[in-house]
Coordinates of C-alpha atoms in Angstrom, one line a residue:
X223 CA 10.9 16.7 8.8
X224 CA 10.2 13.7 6.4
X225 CA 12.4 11.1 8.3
X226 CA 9.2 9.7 10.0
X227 CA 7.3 9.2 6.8
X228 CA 10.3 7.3 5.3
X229 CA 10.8 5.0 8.2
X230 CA 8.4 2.7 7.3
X231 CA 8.9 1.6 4.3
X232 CA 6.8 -1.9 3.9
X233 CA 4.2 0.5 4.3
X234 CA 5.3 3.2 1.8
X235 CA 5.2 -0.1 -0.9
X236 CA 2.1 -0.9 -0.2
X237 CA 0.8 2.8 -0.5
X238 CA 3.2 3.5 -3.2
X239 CA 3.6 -0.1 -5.1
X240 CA 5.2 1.4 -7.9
X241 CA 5.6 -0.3 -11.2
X242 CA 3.8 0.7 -14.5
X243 CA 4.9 3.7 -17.5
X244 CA 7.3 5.5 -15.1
X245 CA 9.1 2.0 -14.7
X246 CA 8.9 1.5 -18.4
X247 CA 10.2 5.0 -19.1
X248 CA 13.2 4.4 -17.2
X249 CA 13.9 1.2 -17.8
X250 CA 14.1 2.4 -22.2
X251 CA 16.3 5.5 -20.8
X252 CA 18.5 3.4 -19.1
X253 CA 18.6 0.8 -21.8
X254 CA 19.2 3.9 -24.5
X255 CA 22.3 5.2 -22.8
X256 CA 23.8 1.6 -21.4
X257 CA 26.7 1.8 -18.9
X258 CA 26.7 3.0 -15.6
X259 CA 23.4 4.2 -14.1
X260 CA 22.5 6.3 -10.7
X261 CA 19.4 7.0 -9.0
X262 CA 19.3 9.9 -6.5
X263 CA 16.4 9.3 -3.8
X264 CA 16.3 5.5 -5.1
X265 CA 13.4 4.8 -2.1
X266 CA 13.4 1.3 -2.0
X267 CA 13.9 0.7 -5.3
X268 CA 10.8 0.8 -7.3
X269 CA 12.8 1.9 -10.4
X270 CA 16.0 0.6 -9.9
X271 CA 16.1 -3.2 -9.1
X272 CA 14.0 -3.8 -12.7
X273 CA 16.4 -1.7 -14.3
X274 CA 19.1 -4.1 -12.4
X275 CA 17.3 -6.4 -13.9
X276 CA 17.8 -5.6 -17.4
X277 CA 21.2 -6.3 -16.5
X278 CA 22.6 -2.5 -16.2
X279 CA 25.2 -1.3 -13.5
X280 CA 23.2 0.4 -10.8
X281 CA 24.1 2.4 -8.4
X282 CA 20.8 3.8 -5.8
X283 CA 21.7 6.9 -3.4
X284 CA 19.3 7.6 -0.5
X285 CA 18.9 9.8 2.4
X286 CA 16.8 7.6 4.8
X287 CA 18.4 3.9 6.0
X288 CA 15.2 2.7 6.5
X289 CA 13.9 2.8 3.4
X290 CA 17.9 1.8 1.4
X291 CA 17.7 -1.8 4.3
X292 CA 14.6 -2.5 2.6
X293 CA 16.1 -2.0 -0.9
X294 CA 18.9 -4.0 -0.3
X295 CA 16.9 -6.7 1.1
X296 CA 14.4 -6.3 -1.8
X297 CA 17.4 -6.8 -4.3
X298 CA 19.1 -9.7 -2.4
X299 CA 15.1 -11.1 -2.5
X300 CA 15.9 -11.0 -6.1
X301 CA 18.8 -11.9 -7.1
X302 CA 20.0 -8.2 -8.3
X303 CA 23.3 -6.8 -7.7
X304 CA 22.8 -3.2 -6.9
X305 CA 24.9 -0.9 -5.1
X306 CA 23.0 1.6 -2.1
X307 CA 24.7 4.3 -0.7
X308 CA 23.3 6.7 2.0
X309 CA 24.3 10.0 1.2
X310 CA 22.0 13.3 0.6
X311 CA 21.1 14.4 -3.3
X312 CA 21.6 18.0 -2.5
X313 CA 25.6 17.7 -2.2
X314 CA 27.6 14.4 -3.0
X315 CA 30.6 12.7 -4.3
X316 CA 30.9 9.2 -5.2
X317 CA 34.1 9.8 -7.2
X318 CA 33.4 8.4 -10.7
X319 CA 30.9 9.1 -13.7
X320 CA 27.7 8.0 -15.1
X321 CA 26.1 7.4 -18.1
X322 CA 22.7 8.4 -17.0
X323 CA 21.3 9.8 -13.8
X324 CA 18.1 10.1 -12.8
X325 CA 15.7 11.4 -10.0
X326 CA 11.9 10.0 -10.1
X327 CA 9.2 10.1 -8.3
X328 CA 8.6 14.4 -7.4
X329 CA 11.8 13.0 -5.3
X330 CA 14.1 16.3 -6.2
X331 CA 11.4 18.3 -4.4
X332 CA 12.4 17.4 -1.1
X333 CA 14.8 19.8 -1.4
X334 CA 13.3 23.5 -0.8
X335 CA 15.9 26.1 -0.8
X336 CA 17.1 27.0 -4.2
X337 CA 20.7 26.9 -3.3
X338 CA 20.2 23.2 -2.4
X339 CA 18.1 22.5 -5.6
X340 CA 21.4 24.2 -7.2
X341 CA 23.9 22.2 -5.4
X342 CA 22.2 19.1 -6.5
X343 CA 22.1 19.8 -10.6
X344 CA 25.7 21.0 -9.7
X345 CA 26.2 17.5 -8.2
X346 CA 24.9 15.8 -10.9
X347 CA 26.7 17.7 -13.8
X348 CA 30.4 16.7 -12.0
X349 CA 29.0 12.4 -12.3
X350 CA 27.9 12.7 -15.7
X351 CA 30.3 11.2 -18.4
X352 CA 30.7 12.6 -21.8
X353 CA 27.6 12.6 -23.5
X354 CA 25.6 11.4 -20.8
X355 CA 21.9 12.2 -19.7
X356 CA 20.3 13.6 -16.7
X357 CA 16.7 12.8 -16.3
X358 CA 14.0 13.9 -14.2
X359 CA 10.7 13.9 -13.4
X360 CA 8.0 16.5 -11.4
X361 CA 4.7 17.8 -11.0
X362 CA 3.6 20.6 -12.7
X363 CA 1.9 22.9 -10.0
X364 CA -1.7 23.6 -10.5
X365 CA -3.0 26.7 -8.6
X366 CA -6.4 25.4 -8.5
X367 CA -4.7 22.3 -6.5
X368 CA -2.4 24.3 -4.4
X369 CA -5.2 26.7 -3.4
X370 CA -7.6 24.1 -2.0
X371 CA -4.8 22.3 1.0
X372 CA -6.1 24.5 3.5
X373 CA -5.5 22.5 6.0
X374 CA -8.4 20.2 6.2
X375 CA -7.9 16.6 7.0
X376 CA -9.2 14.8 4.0
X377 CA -9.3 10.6 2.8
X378 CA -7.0 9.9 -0.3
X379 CA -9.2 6.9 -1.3
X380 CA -6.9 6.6 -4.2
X381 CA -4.5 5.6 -1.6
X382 CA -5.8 3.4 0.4
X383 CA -4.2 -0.4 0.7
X384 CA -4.2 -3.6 2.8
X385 CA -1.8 -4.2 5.0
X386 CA -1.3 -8.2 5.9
X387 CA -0.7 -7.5 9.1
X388 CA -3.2 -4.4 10.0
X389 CA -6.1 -5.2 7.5
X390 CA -7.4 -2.3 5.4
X391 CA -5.8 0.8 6.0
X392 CA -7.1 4.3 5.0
X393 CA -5.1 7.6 4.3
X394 CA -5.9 10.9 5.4
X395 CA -3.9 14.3 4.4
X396 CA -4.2 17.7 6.0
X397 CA -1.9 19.9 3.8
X398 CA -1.5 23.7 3.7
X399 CA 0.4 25.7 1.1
X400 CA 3.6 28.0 2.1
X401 CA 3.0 29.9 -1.3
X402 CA 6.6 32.2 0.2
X403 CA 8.6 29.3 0.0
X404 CA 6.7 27.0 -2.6
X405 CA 6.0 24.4 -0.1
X406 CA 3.0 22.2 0.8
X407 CA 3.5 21.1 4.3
X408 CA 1.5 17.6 5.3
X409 CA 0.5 15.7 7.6
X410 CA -0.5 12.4 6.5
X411 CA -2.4 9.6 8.5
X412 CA -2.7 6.1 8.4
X413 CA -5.8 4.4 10.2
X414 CA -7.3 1.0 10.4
X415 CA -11.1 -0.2 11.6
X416 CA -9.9 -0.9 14.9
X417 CA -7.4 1.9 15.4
X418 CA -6.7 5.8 14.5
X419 CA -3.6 7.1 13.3
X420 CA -1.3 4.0 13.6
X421 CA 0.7 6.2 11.8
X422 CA 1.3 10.1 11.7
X423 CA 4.3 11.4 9.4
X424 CA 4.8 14.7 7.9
X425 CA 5.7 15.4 4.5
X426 CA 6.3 18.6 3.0
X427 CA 7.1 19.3 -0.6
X428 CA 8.4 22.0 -2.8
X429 CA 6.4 23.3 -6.1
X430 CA 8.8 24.1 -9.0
X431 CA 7.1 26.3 -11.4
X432 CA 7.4 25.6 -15.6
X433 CA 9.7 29.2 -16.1
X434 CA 11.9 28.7 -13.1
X435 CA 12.4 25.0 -13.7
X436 CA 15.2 25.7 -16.6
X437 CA 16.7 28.6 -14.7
X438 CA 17.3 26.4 -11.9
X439 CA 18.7 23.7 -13.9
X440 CA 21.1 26.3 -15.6
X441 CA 22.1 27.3 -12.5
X442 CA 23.3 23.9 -11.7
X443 CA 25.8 24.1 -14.7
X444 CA 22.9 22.0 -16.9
X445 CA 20.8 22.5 -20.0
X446 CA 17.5 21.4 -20.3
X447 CA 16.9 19.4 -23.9
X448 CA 13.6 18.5 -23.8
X449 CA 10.5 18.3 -21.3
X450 CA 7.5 16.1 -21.9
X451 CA 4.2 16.4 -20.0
X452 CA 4.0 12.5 -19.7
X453 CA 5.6 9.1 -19.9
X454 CA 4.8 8.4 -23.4
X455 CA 6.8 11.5 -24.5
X456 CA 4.0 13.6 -25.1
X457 CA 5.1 17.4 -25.5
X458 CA 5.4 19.5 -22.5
X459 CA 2.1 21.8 -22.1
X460 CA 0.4 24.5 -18.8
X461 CA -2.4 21.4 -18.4
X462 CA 0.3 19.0 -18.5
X463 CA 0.3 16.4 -14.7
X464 CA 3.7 16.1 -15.2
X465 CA 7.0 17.4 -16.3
X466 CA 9.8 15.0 -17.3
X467 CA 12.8 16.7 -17.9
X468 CA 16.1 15.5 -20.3
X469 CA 19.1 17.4 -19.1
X470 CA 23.0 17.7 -20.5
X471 CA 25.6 19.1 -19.3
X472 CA 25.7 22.6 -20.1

């Protein structure tokens, strides 16, 4: 369902230009553990290619080739040497170990089904060398939020960007919230001054509650160290935007 919102992914940087604390964070976890690093649902490498940079082993793992051909090309652009594999988060095998693998970005809820959510921490435990670090990072569901996508199409001004070759672009979202299966299912949409909806993509996204969240990781053969509400590793609390999550193997 989200393959047409990933195939375009010039656009997604300019919506999404990344950088700032979540690149910092990653960048000091990766430089903490050293070695050999993996990023499930890399993108096109917002997080990665600094961490490249720093002069770490990377390796990125995507689902969507449109979005991994712009990482590679972004990489080559500078002079990183990064591996990108295709392959899907949920179930995978790359044959060796890490010292730290990570998923950024609300990224890990593309995956819905709880026996999918469980493959993947399953997944990750097998990659993970002794003493290694799994790492993590998702919005904490707010009722008051997930209560108001009823379905209304409404601007994201927040989002909005300029495009070099379109001009200014505005984003609308019309969301509605599956509260049976956790899911907000979107339909976002791109318009210019001269034209409506260059681009419609759906996106739909899973909610992963505080108390279920370390169930599910211990599930996956995982143990949940420590969870922080933000980037600066501020403690974990119910007002909290975000929750960033340190795993071990269990």
């Amino acid at each position: 369902m989200d393959e047409a919102f990933y195939s375009h992914p010039k656009v997604y940087d300019l919506m999404f230009p990344g950088g700032g604390p979540a690149v910092d964070f990653y960048r000091a976890e990766s430089s903490r553990t050293g070695g050999r690093i993996l990023e499930l649902g890399c993108g096109t490498g917002h997080k990665l290619i600094p961490i490249a940079s720093d002069g770490h082993s990377c390796v990125g793992l995507d689902l969507s080739p449109d979005m991994l051909a712009e990482a590679r090309r972004k990489s080559d652009e500078c002079g990183v040497a990064v591996e990108w594999l295709q392959g899907d988060m949920a179930a995978f095998d790359l044959g060796r170990t890490f010292d730290l693998v990570f998923i950024t970005a609300n990224s890990l809820l593309h995956l819905h089904e709880t026996d999918d959510l469980v493959s993947c921490f399953r997944s990750v435990g097998r990659h993970l060398a002794p003493g290694a670090r799994f790492v993590f990072d998702v919005f904490n569901p707010s009722v008051k939020v997930l209560a108001e996508a009823d379905g209304r199409r409404r601007t994201r001004e927040s989002l909005s960007f300029t495009d070099p070759a379109r001009g200014q672009v505005r984003v609308d979202v019309a969301e509605t919230y599956d509260a049976l299966a956790q899911v907000t299912r979107g339909t976002w949409h791109l318009s210019t001054d001269s034209e409506e909806d260059v681009i419609v993509a759906p996106l739909e996204i899973r909610s992963i509650f505080p108390q279920e969240l370390p169930l599910l990781i211990s599930q996956g053969g995982l143990r949940l160290v420590e969870r922080f509400g933000d980037w600066s590793g501020a403690p974990f609390t119910s007002d909290a935007f975000l929750q960033v999550c340190v795993c071990e193997s269990g």
